[in-house]
mmCIF file of C-alpha atoms and ligand atoms in Angstrom:
data_model
loop_
_atom_site.group_PDB
_atom_site.id
_atom_site.type_symbol
_atom_site.label_atom_id
_atom_site.label_comp_id
_atom_site.label_asym_id
_atom_site.label_seq_id
_atom_site.Cartn_x
_atom_site.Cartn_y
_atom_site.Cartn_z
ATOM 1 C CA MET A 234 -8.884 11.016 -51.581
ATOM 2 C CA GLU A 235 -5.704 8.987 -51.844
ATOM 3 C CA ARG A 236 -3.788 8.970 -48.546
ATOM 4 C CA LYS A 237 -0.191 10.154 -48.657
ATOM 5 C CA ILE A 238 2.386 8.978 -46.157
ATOM 6 C CA LEU A 239 6.005 10.030 -45.854
ATOM 7 C CA LEU A 240 8.363 7.367 -44.520
ATOM 8 C CA ILE A 241 11.447 8.905 -42.970
ATOM 9 C CA TYR A 242 14.291 6.479 -42.485
ATOM 10 C CA THR A 243 16.883 7.567 -39.960
ATOM 11 C CA GLY A 244 18.678 4.283 -39.273
ATOM 12 C CA GLY A 245 18.580 1.565 -36.656
ATOM 13 C CA THR A 246 18.126 -2.162 -36.800
ATOM 14 C CA ILE A 247 14.939 -2.044 -38.846
ATOM 15 C CA GLY A 248 16.752 -0.979 -42.020
ATOM 16 C CA MET A 249 19.540 -3.510 -41.814
ATOM 17 C CA LYS A 250 20.147 -6.583 -43.899
ATOM 18 C CA GLN A 251 22.588 -9.398 -43.358
ATOM 19 C CA ASP A 252 25.446 -9.404 -45.832
ATOM 20 C CA PRO A 253 25.310 -12.980 -47.165
ATOM 21 C CA GLU A 254 29.110 -13.197 -47.283
ATOM 22 C CA THR A 255 30.283 -11.498 -44.095
ATOM 23 C CA LEU A 256 27.038 -12.133 -42.143
ATOM 24 C CA LEU A 257 27.388 -8.617 -40.728
ATOM 25 C CA LEU A 258 24.366 -6.319 -40.459
ATOM 26 C CA LYS A 259 24.501 -3.407 -42.879
ATOM 27 C CA PRO A 260 21.977 -0.698 -43.737
ATOM 28 C CA PHE A 261 20.251 -1.318 -47.072
ATOM 29 C CA ASP A 262 19.289 1.343 -49.584
ATOM 30 C CA PHE A 263 15.990 2.451 -48.220
ATOM 31 C CA ARG A 264 14.690 3.637 -51.563
ATOM 32 C CA GLN A 265 14.276 -0.055 -52.300
ATOM 33 C CA ILE A 266 11.977 -0.581 -49.329
ATOM 34 C CA THR A 267 9.212 -2.056 -51.495
ATOM 35 C CA ARG A 268 11.599 -4.829 -52.545
ATOM 36 C CA GLU A 269 12.086 -5.747 -48.890
ATOM 37 C CA VAL A 270 8.455 -5.250 -47.957
ATOM 38 C CA PRO A 271 6.400 -5.911 -51.097
ATOM 39 C CA GLU A 272 3.273 -5.834 -48.922
ATOM 40 C CA LEU A 273 3.515 -2.019 -49.002
ATOM 41 C CA LYS A 274 2.210 -2.073 -52.567
ATOM 42 C CA LYS A 275 -1.069 -3.513 -51.302
ATOM 43 C CA PHE A 276 -1.910 -0.274 -49.519
ATOM 44 C CA GLY A 277 -3.743 1.984 -51.901
ATOM 45 C CA TYR A 278 -1.672 4.885 -50.549
ATOM 46 C CA VAL A 279 1.076 6.995 -51.956
ATOM 47 C CA ILE A 280 4.078 6.084 -49.791
ATOM 48 C CA ASP A 281 7.127 8.217 -50.399
ATOM 49 C CA SER A 282 10.367 7.741 -48.567
ATOM 50 C CA PHE A 283 13.118 10.008 -47.395
ATOM 51 C CA SER A 284 16.359 8.639 -46.057
ATOM 52 C CA PHE A 285 18.864 10.384 -43.823
ATOM 53 C CA ASP A 286 22.331 10.288 -45.305
ATOM 54 C CA PRO A 287 24.204 8.848 -43.565
ATOM 55 C CA VAL A 288 21.749 6.803 -41.545
ATOM 56 C CA ILE A 289 22.690 6.514 -37.885
ATOM 57 C CA ASP A 290 22.566 4.100 -35.026
ATOM 58 C CA SER A 291 20.178 5.881 -32.687
ATOM 59 C CA SER A 292 22.804 5.820 -29.951
ATOM 60 C CA ASP A 293 24.356 8.647 -31.980
ATOM 61 C CA VAL A 294 21.238 10.804 -31.897
ATOM 62 C CA LYS A 295 21.896 14.420 -30.926
ATOM 63 C CA PRO A 296 19.613 17.449 -30.624
ATOM 64 C CA SER A 297 20.834 18.621 -34.056
ATOM 65 C CA PHE A 298 19.315 15.416 -35.459
ATOM 66 C CA TRP A 299 15.933 16.325 -33.941
ATOM 67 C CA VAL A 300 16.168 19.763 -35.523
ATOM 68 C CA GLU A 301 16.764 18.149 -38.921
ATOM 69 C CA LEU A 302 13.964 15.627 -38.456
ATOM 70 C CA ALA A 303 11.463 18.233 -37.259
ATOM 71 C CA GLY A 304 12.437 20.420 -40.222
ATOM 72 C CA ILE A 305 11.716 17.586 -42.680
ATOM 73 C CA ILE A 306 8.279 17.113 -41.124
ATOM 74 C CA LYS A 307 7.566 20.851 -41.206
ATOM 75 C CA ASP A 308 8.695 21.157 -44.844
ATOM 76 C CA ASN A 309 6.429 18.283 -45.890
ATOM 77 C CA TYR A 310 3.590 18.964 -43.479
ATOM 78 C CA SER A 311 1.023 20.149 -46.007
ATOM 79 C CA LEU A 312 1.981 17.486 -48.556
ATOM 80 C CA TYR A 313 1.314 14.355 -46.484
ATOM 81 C CA ASP A 314 -1.442 12.973 -44.269
ATOM 82 C CA GLY A 315 0.968 11.303 -41.908
ATOM 83 C CA PHE A 316 4.615 10.586 -41.146
ATOM 84 C CA VAL A 317 6.270 7.317 -40.159
ATOM 85 C CA VAL A 318 9.762 7.669 -38.731
ATOM 86 C CA LEU A 319 11.952 4.576 -38.805
ATOM 87 C CA HIS A 320 14.404 4.943 -35.969
ATOM 88 C CA GLY A 321 16.659 2.797 -33.803
ATOM 89 C CA THR A 322 15.056 1.727 -30.564
ATOM 90 C CA ASP A 323 17.830 2.839 -28.209
ATOM 91 C CA THR A 324 16.905 6.526 -28.130
ATOM 92 C CA MET A 325 13.500 6.375 -29.779
ATOM 93 C CA ALA A 326 11.730 7.461 -26.580
ATOM 94 C CA TYR A 327 13.982 10.560 -26.386
ATOM 95 C CA SER A 328 13.393 11.438 -30.041
ATOM 96 C CA ALA A 329 9.625 10.960 -29.833
ATOM 97 C CA SER A 330 9.536 13.073 -26.652
ATOM 98 C CA ALA A 331 11.669 15.798 -28.205
ATOM 99 C CA LEU A 332 9.542 16.010 -31.334
ATOM 100 C CA SER A 333 6.361 16.178 -29.265
ATOM 101 C CA PHE A 334 7.643 19.425 -27.717
ATOM 102 C CA MET A 335 9.262 20.799 -30.855
ATOM 103 C CA LEU A 336 6.175 20.452 -33.074
ATOM 104 C CA GLU A 337 3.627 22.770 -31.518
ATOM 105 C CA ASN A 338 0.040 22.554 -32.833
ATOM 106 C CA LEU A 339 0.735 19.200 -34.480
ATOM 107 C CA GLU A 340 -2.480 17.808 -35.943
ATOM 108 C CA LYS A 341 -1.145 14.946 -38.044
ATOM 109 C CA PRO A 342 0.300 11.601 -36.993
ATOM 110 C CA VAL A 343 4.045 11.306 -36.517
ATOM 111 C CA ILE A 344 4.634 7.650 -35.719
ATOM 112 C CA PHE A 345 8.039 6.364 -34.702
ATOM 113 C CA THR A 346 8.748 2.702 -35.156
ATOM 114 C CA GLY A 347 11.695 0.363 -35.508
ATOM 115 C CA SER A 348 12.422 -3.241 -34.765
ATOM 116 C CA GLN A 349 14.424 -5.610 -32.640
ATOM 117 C CA LEU A 350 15.314 -7.800 -35.641
ATOM 118 C CA PRO A 351 16.343 -6.374 -39.018
ATOM 119 C CA ILE A 352 13.669 -6.248 -41.681
ATOM 120 C CA GLY A 353 15.655 -8.613 -43.889
ATOM 121 C CA MET A 354 15.536 -11.431 -41.313
ATOM 122 C CA LEU A 355 13.023 -14.225 -41.357
ATOM 123 C CA ARG A 356 11.458 -13.631 -37.933
ATOM 124 C CA THR A 357 11.676 -9.854 -38.132
ATOM 125 C CA ASP A 358 9.253 -7.746 -36.137
ATOM 126 C CA GLY A 359 10.081 -4.879 -38.490
ATOM 127 C CA LYS A 360 7.545 -5.709 -41.188
ATOM 128 C CA GLU A 361 4.558 -5.753 -38.874
ATOM 129 C CA ASN A 362 5.740 -2.646 -37.088
ATOM 130 C CA LEU A 363 6.188 -0.806 -40.373
ATOM 131 C CA ILE A 364 2.947 -1.960 -41.993
ATOM 132 C CA SER A 365 0.792 -1.203 -38.942
ATOM 133 C CA SER A 366 2.481 2.167 -38.412
ATOM 134 C CA ILE A 367 1.581 3.136 -41.973
ATOM 135 C CA GLU A 368 -2.001 2.030 -41.438
ATOM 136 C CA LEU A 369 -2.203 3.994 -38.192
ATOM 137 C CA ALA A 370 -0.685 7.061 -39.833
ATOM 138 C CA ALA A 371 -3.294 6.908 -42.587
ATOM 139 C CA ALA A 372 -6.299 6.261 -40.330
ATOM 140 C CA GLN A 373 -9.068 8.832 -40.528
ATOM 141 C CA GLY A 374 -12.107 9.310 -38.356
ATOM 142 C CA PRO A 375 -15.626 9.697 -39.747
ATOM 143 C CA ASP A 376 -15.132 13.485 -39.587
ATOM 144 C CA GLY A 377 -12.297 13.191 -42.132
ATOM 145 C CA HIS A 378 -9.659 14.212 -39.581
ATOM 146 C CA PRO A 379 -6.743 11.962 -38.642
ATOM 147 C CA LYS A 380 -7.431 9.488 -35.861
ATOM 148 C CA VAL A 381 -3.968 10.194 -34.481
ATOM 149 C CA SER A 382 -2.778 13.766 -34.251
ATOM 150 C CA GLU A 383 0.298 13.512 -32.061
ATOM 151 C CA VAL A 384 3.800 12.022 -31.860
ATOM 152 C CA CYS A 385 3.624 8.315 -31.061
ATOM 153 C CA ILE A 386 5.679 5.160 -30.870
ATOM 154 C CA TYR A 387 4.231 2.016 -32.418
ATOM 155 C CA PHE A 388 5.801 -1.230 -31.330
ATOM 156 C CA ASP A 389 4.603 -4.828 -31.045
ATOM 157 C CA SER A 390 0.869 -4.194 -31.542
ATOM 158 C CA GLN A 391 0.682 -1.141 -29.312
ATOM 159 C CA LEU A 392 0.526 2.533 -30.129
ATOM 160 C CA PHE A 393 1.786 4.801 -27.363
ATOM 161 C CA ARG A 394 1.987 8.522 -26.779
ATOM 162 C CA GLY A 395 5.665 9.089 -27.592
ATOM 163 C CA ASN A 396 6.511 11.285 -24.622
ATOM 164 C CA ARG A 397 5.133 8.677 -22.212
ATOM 165 C CA THR A 398 7.386 5.866 -23.372
ATOM 166 C CA THR A 399 10.588 4.278 -22.139
ATOM 167 C CA LYS A 400 12.598 1.517 -23.736
ATOM 168 C CA TYR A 401 12.609 -1.178 -21.120
ATOM 169 C CA ASN A 402 13.497 -4.407 -22.894
ATOM 170 C CA ALA A 403 16.601 -4.996 -24.993
ATOM 171 C CA GLU A 404 15.584 -8.513 -25.957
ATOM 172 C CA ASN A 405 11.832 -8.935 -26.417
ATOM 173 C CA PHE A 406 9.774 -7.676 -29.313
ATOM 174 C CA ARG A 407 7.782 -5.701 -26.732
ATOM 175 C CA ALA A 408 10.576 -3.179 -26.229
ATOM 176 C CA PHE A 409 8.594 -0.150 -25.037
ATOM 177 C CA ARG A 410 6.382 0.603 -22.143
ATOM 178 C CA SER A 411 4.138 3.522 -21.247
ATOM 179 C CA ALA A 412 3.576 2.873 -17.575
ATOM 180 C CA ASN A 413 1.653 6.022 -16.716
ATOM 181 C CA TYR A 414 -0.563 6.419 -19.755
ATOM 182 C CA PRO A 415 -2.668 3.794 -21.549
ATOM 183 C CA PRO A 416 -1.955 2.662 -25.116
ATOM 184 C CA LEU A 417 -3.586 4.865 -27.732
ATOM 185 C CA ALA A 418 -4.413 1.861 -29.893
ATOM 186 C CA GLU A 419 -4.093 -1.916 -29.796
ATOM 187 C CA VAL A 420 -3.544 -3.713 -33.067
ATOM 188 C CA GLY A 421 -4.974 -7.209 -33.401
ATOM 189 C CA ILE A 422 -7.394 -8.508 -35.993
ATOM 190 C CA HIS A 423 -8.860 -5.025 -35.776
ATOM 191 C CA ILE A 424 -7.250 -1.762 -34.816
ATOM 192 C CA LYS A 425 -8.869 -0.641 -31.591
ATOM 193 C CA PHE A 426 -8.332 3.043 -30.886
ATOM 194 C CA ASN A 427 -8.560 4.277 -27.337
ATOM 195 C CA THR A 428 -10.507 7.379 -28.265
ATOM 196 C CA ALA A 429 -10.564 8.768 -24.731
ATOM 197 C CA ALA A 430 -6.767 8.632 -24.513
ATOM 198 C CA LEU A 431 -5.994 10.097 -27.945
ATOM 199 C CA TYR A 432 -5.160 13.784 -28.182
ATOM 200 C CA ARG A 433 -7.695 15.929 -30.061
ATOM 201 C CA PRO A 434 -6.682 19.426 -31.115
ATOM 202 C CA PRO A 435 -8.942 22.125 -29.661
ATOM 203 C CA GLU A 436 -9.584 23.252 -33.247
ATOM 204 C CA TRP A 437 -8.293 22.102 -36.621
ATOM 205 C CA GLY A 438 -6.178 24.041 -39.061
ATOM 206 C CA ARG A 439 -3.799 25.817 -36.686
ATOM 207 C CA PRO A 440 -0.370 26.446 -38.210
ATOM 208 C CA LEU A 441 2.414 24.108 -37.157
ATOM 209 C CA ILE A 442 5.009 25.930 -35.061
ATOM 210 C CA LEU A 443 8.528 24.587 -34.921
ATOM 211 C CA HIS A 444 10.768 25.040 -31.865
ATOM 212 C CA THR A 445 14.340 24.469 -32.874
ATOM 213 C CA ASP A 446 16.266 26.432 -30.269
ATOM 214 C CA LEU A 447 17.298 23.667 -27.928
ATOM 215 C CA ASP A 448 19.352 24.537 -24.868
ATOM 216 C CA THR A 449 21.110 21.401 -23.689
ATOM 217 C CA ARG A 450 22.614 22.766 -20.483
ATOM 218 C CA VAL A 451 20.861 20.041 -18.527
ATOM 219 C CA ALA A 452 22.161 17.213 -16.329
ATOM 220 C CA VAL A 453 20.502 14.025 -15.122
ATOM 221 C CA LEU A 454 21.463 13.034 -11.599
ATOM 222 C CA LYS A 455 20.325 9.721 -10.183
ATOM 223 C CA ILE A 456 20.581 9.345 -6.426
ATOM 224 C CA PHE A 457 21.641 6.070 -4.816
ATOM 225 C CA PRO A 458 22.521 5.003 -1.297
ATOM 226 C CA GLY A 459 26.149 6.026 -0.851
ATOM 227 C CA ILE A 460 26.110 8.980 -3.273
ATOM 228 C CA THR A 461 28.914 11.336 -2.269
ATOM 229 C CA GLU A 462 29.120 15.065 -1.766
ATOM 230 C CA PRO A 463 32.043 15.642 -4.182
ATOM 231 C CA PHE A 464 30.134 13.851 -6.935
ATOM 232 C CA VAL A 465 26.913 15.823 -6.410
ATOM 233 C CA ARG A 466 28.781 19.087 -6.118
ATOM 234 C CA SER A 467 30.817 18.402 -9.239
ATOM 235 C CA VAL A 468 27.626 17.795 -11.253
ATOM 236 C CA LEU A 469 25.926 20.902 -9.881
ATOM 237 C CA SER A 470 28.968 23.060 -10.532
ATOM 238 C CA THR A 471 29.138 22.097 -14.218
ATOM 239 C CA GLU A 472 29.850 25.319 -16.039
ATOM 240 C CA GLY A 473 26.751 26.968 -17.445
ATOM 241 C CA LEU A 474 24.388 24.284 -16.112
ATOM 242 C CA ARG A 475 20.815 25.617 -16.063
ATOM 243 C CA ALA A 476 18.725 22.604 -15.083
ATOM 244 C CA VAL A 477 18.934 19.198 -13.453
ATOM 245 C CA VAL A 478 16.605 16.237 -13.673
ATOM 246 C CA LEU A 479 16.982 14.614 -10.262
ATOM 247 C CA GLU A 480 15.944 10.962 -10.226
ATOM 248 C CA THR A 481 14.750 10.310 -6.697
ATOM 249 C CA TYR A 482 13.264 7.329 -4.890
ATOM 250 C CA GLY A 483 9.611 6.286 -4.883
ATOM 251 C CA SER A 484 7.186 9.182 -4.744
ATOM 252 C CA GLY A 485 10.010 11.711 -4.898
ATOM 253 C CA ASN A 486 12.050 11.148 -1.750
ATOM 254 C CA SER A 487 15.753 11.569 -1.181
ATOM 255 C CA LEU A 488 18.434 11.293 1.437
ATOM 256 C CA SER A 489 18.080 13.989 4.050
ATOM 257 C CA ASP A 490 21.805 14.672 4.667
ATOM 258 C CA PRO A 491 22.335 18.397 5.219
ATOM 259 C CA TRP A 492 25.205 18.516 2.674
ATOM 260 C CA PHE A 493 22.877 17.125 -0.010
ATOM 261 C CA LEU A 494 19.986 19.465 0.705
ATOM 262 C CA GLY A 495 22.458 22.323 1.032
ATOM 263 C CA ALA A 496 23.979 21.626 -2.387
ATOM 264 C CA LEU A 497 20.540 21.447 -4.036
ATOM 265 C CA GLY A 498 19.384 24.586 -2.244
ATOM 266 C CA GLU A 499 22.466 26.502 -3.357
ATOM 267 C CA PHE A 500 21.818 25.505 -6.974
ATOM 268 C CA THR A 501 18.132 26.486 -6.935
ATOM 269 C CA GLY A 502 18.922 29.565 -4.815
ATOM 270 C CA SER A 503 21.251 30.809 -7.523
ATOM 271 C CA GLY A 504 18.515 30.386 -10.139
ATOM 272 C CA GLY A 505 19.043 26.775 -11.268
ATOM 273 C CA VAL A 506 16.066 24.546 -12.089
ATOM 274 C CA ILE A 507 15.797 21.103 -10.490
ATOM 275 C CA VAL A 508 12.980 18.783 -11.529
ATOM 276 C CA ASN A 509 12.130 15.928 -9.187
ATOM 277 C CA VAL A 510 11.330 12.737 -11.123
ATOM 278 C CA THR A 511 11.042 9.241 -9.776
ATOM 279 C CA GLN A 512 13.402 6.346 -10.477
ATOM 280 C CA CYS A 513 10.357 4.054 -10.390
ATOM 281 C CA GLN A 514 8.965 2.840 -13.684
ATOM 282 C CA ALA A 515 5.421 3.857 -12.777
ATOM 283 C CA GLY A 516 3.610 6.229 -10.467
ATOM 284 C CA MET A 517 4.215 9.844 -9.632
ATOM 285 C CA VAL A 518 6.211 12.229 -7.519
ATOM 286 C CA ASP A 519 4.294 13.788 -4.656
ATOM 287 C CA MET A 520 6.592 15.904 -2.539
ATOM 288 C CA GLY A 521 3.878 16.297 0.069
ATOM 289 C CA ALA A 522 3.647 12.591 0.901
ATOM 290 C CA TYR A 523 6.757 12.026 3.077
ATOM 291 C CA ALA A 524 9.049 14.218 5.123
ATOM 292 C CA ASN A 525 11.887 13.066 2.817
ATOM 293 C CA GLY A 526 10.002 14.494 -0.141
ATOM 294 C CA ASP A 527 8.945 17.690 1.551
ATOM 295 C CA ILE A 528 12.586 18.563 2.211
ATOM 296 C CA LEU A 529 13.119 18.644 -1.549
ATOM 297 C CA ARG A 530 10.236 21.044 -1.989
ATOM 298 C CA GLN A 531 11.845 23.236 0.626
ATOM 299 C CA ALA A 532 15.140 23.018 -1.300
ATOM 300 C CA GLY A 533 13.358 24.627 -4.262
ATOM 301 C CA LEU A 534 12.757 21.577 -6.486
ATOM 302 C CA ILE A 535 9.834 21.494 -8.860
ATOM 303 C CA CYS A 536 7.591 18.469 -9.150
ATOM 304 C CA GLY A 537 7.952 16.305 -12.232
ATOM 305 C CA LYS A 538 4.812 14.327 -11.286
ATOM 306 C CA ASP A 539 4.766 11.251 -13.563
ATOM 307 C CA VAL A 540 6.950 12.596 -16.352
ATOM 308 C CA THR A 541 9.565 10.199 -17.739
ATOM 309 C CA THR A 542 13.231 11.180 -17.619
ATOM 310 C CA GLU A 543 13.226 11.195 -21.428
ATOM 311 C CA ALA A 544 10.355 13.682 -21.531
ATOM 312 C CA ALA A 545 11.778 15.788 -18.686
ATOM 313 C CA VAL A 546 15.160 16.187 -20.389
ATOM 314 C CA THR A 547 13.749 17.043 -23.808
ATOM 315 C CA LYS A 548 11.063 19.344 -22.420
ATOM 316 C CA LEU A 549 13.785 21.236 -20.564
ATOM 317 C CA PHE A 550 15.818 21.548 -23.775
ATOM 318 C CA VAL A 551 12.832 23.173 -25.492
ATOM 319 C CA LEU A 552 11.766 25.376 -22.560
ATOM 320 C CA LEU A 553 15.314 26.555 -21.838
ATOM 321 C CA GLY A 554 15.713 27.315 -25.544
ATOM 322 C CA GLN A 555 12.541 29.370 -25.521
ATOM 323 C CA TYR A 556 13.026 31.176 -22.204
ATOM 324 C CA PRO A 557 16.364 32.703 -21.264
ATOM 325 C CA ASP A 558 15.133 33.331 -17.709
ATOM 326 C CA ASN A 559 15.075 30.195 -15.549
ATOM 327 C CA LYS A 560 12.219 31.645 -13.517
ATOM 328 C CA ASP A 561 9.931 31.146 -16.522
ATOM 329 C CA VAL A 562 11.100 27.567 -16.927
ATOM 330 C CA ASN A 563 10.439 26.911 -13.233
ATOM 331 C CA LYS A 564 6.907 28.211 -13.656
ATOM 332 C CA LEU A 565 6.153 26.485 -16.942
ATOM 333 C CA PHE A 566 7.657 23.042 -16.421
ATOM 334 C CA GLU A 567 4.805 21.712 -14.299
ATOM 335 C CA ILE A 568 2.224 22.674 -16.921
ATOM 336 C CA GLY A 569 1.619 19.873 -19.414
ATOM 337 C CA VAL A 570 2.136 20.839 -23.052
ATOM 338 C CA SER A 571 1.902 17.618 -25.044
ATOM 339 C CA GLY A 572 0.151 15.231 -22.701
ATOM 340 C CA GLU A 573 3.427 14.270 -21.026
ATOM 341 C CA ILE A 574 2.210 14.813 -17.454
ATOM 342 C CA SER A 575 -0.923 13.583 -15.708
ATOM 343 C CA GLU A 576 -2.933 16.267 -14.018
ATOM 344 C CA LYS A 577 -3.089 14.459 -10.697
HETATM 345 N N1 LIG B 815 21.434 0.342 -31.656
HETATM 346 C C1 LIG B 815 20.229 0.289 -32.469
HETATM 347 C C2 LIG B 815 19.696 1.695 -32.564
HETATM 348 O O1 LIG B 815 19.089 2.168 -31.646
HETATM 349 C C3 LIG B 815 19.238 -0.636 -31.880
HETATM 350 C C4 LIG B 815 17.920 -0.688 -32.599
HETATM 351 O O2 LIG B 815 17.716 -0.186 -33.670
HETATM 352 O O3 LIG B 815 17.014 -1.298 -32.068
HETATM 353 O O4 LIG B 815 19.884 2.334 -33.556
#
């Protein structure tokens, strides 16, 4: 059967072209993608495209954008074998994380990609990223089911679980990293899938469920030596704030000043959710390892283990949207839903 892929163009560097007169980068009409990448015709697939209008720099991404994007995927879910989302790199890790929580029971590939150099430039990384993403989105196993059945980011020969990624390089073609989870596939002469790391649905054919109620009453607070009480208190007293992602040191340790622990304790004591995540690029929070971590457990924080900040924020948006009572969110956050947290 002919494979059908939907390309969804949202904006970002990948879809830009240099205006020959002004030399400025401008988005090109994405319906003409085959003119820019004639190689696409060599796939024997049906490749349809959908373009956001207007397209956006991903620095402008908002939760309403994720709702629109998830809706497009849901509306076209039965019509296509896979989805490739062309997206700016700046917030791609947030968008891929968000979609991984918003699309429950996903069984088809949703592959985000983009580029560091526009597709119209000679040394662009965009063509390879696009072509390989399409191939990955169309890949089937011998059982006829998709090889990839989750939200991913493909960049510079590596396929990652989307909610495990972080953008860590603003210059190199290798812009993304997934420090706590191995690549799902490596693309060289052959595509090598890491079968053990890929998500497999417990059964096939479950209906896709869309979560579009996103509650954004979340703050991210990064501690640093010298952080002051008025600053912490002003964040925690933000009107309506329901949850905080606290970026701590190392394996989840913080300053032990009584004012700091007191402020956190007051917030959790009045029902607020605080998730302890690490500022480190790799490794996990273990609040039982040091006295300076244990004090955070006593202040009522929950353990983010090895979740990225991007995944923590977007998971909170979805959980808070689903559960009006913070107690439920406190209970549910530590349970992995889309492979975003390691068990140990
Ligand atoms: N600012 C751009 C964006 O994220 C950068 C990129 O596409 O890589 O949309």
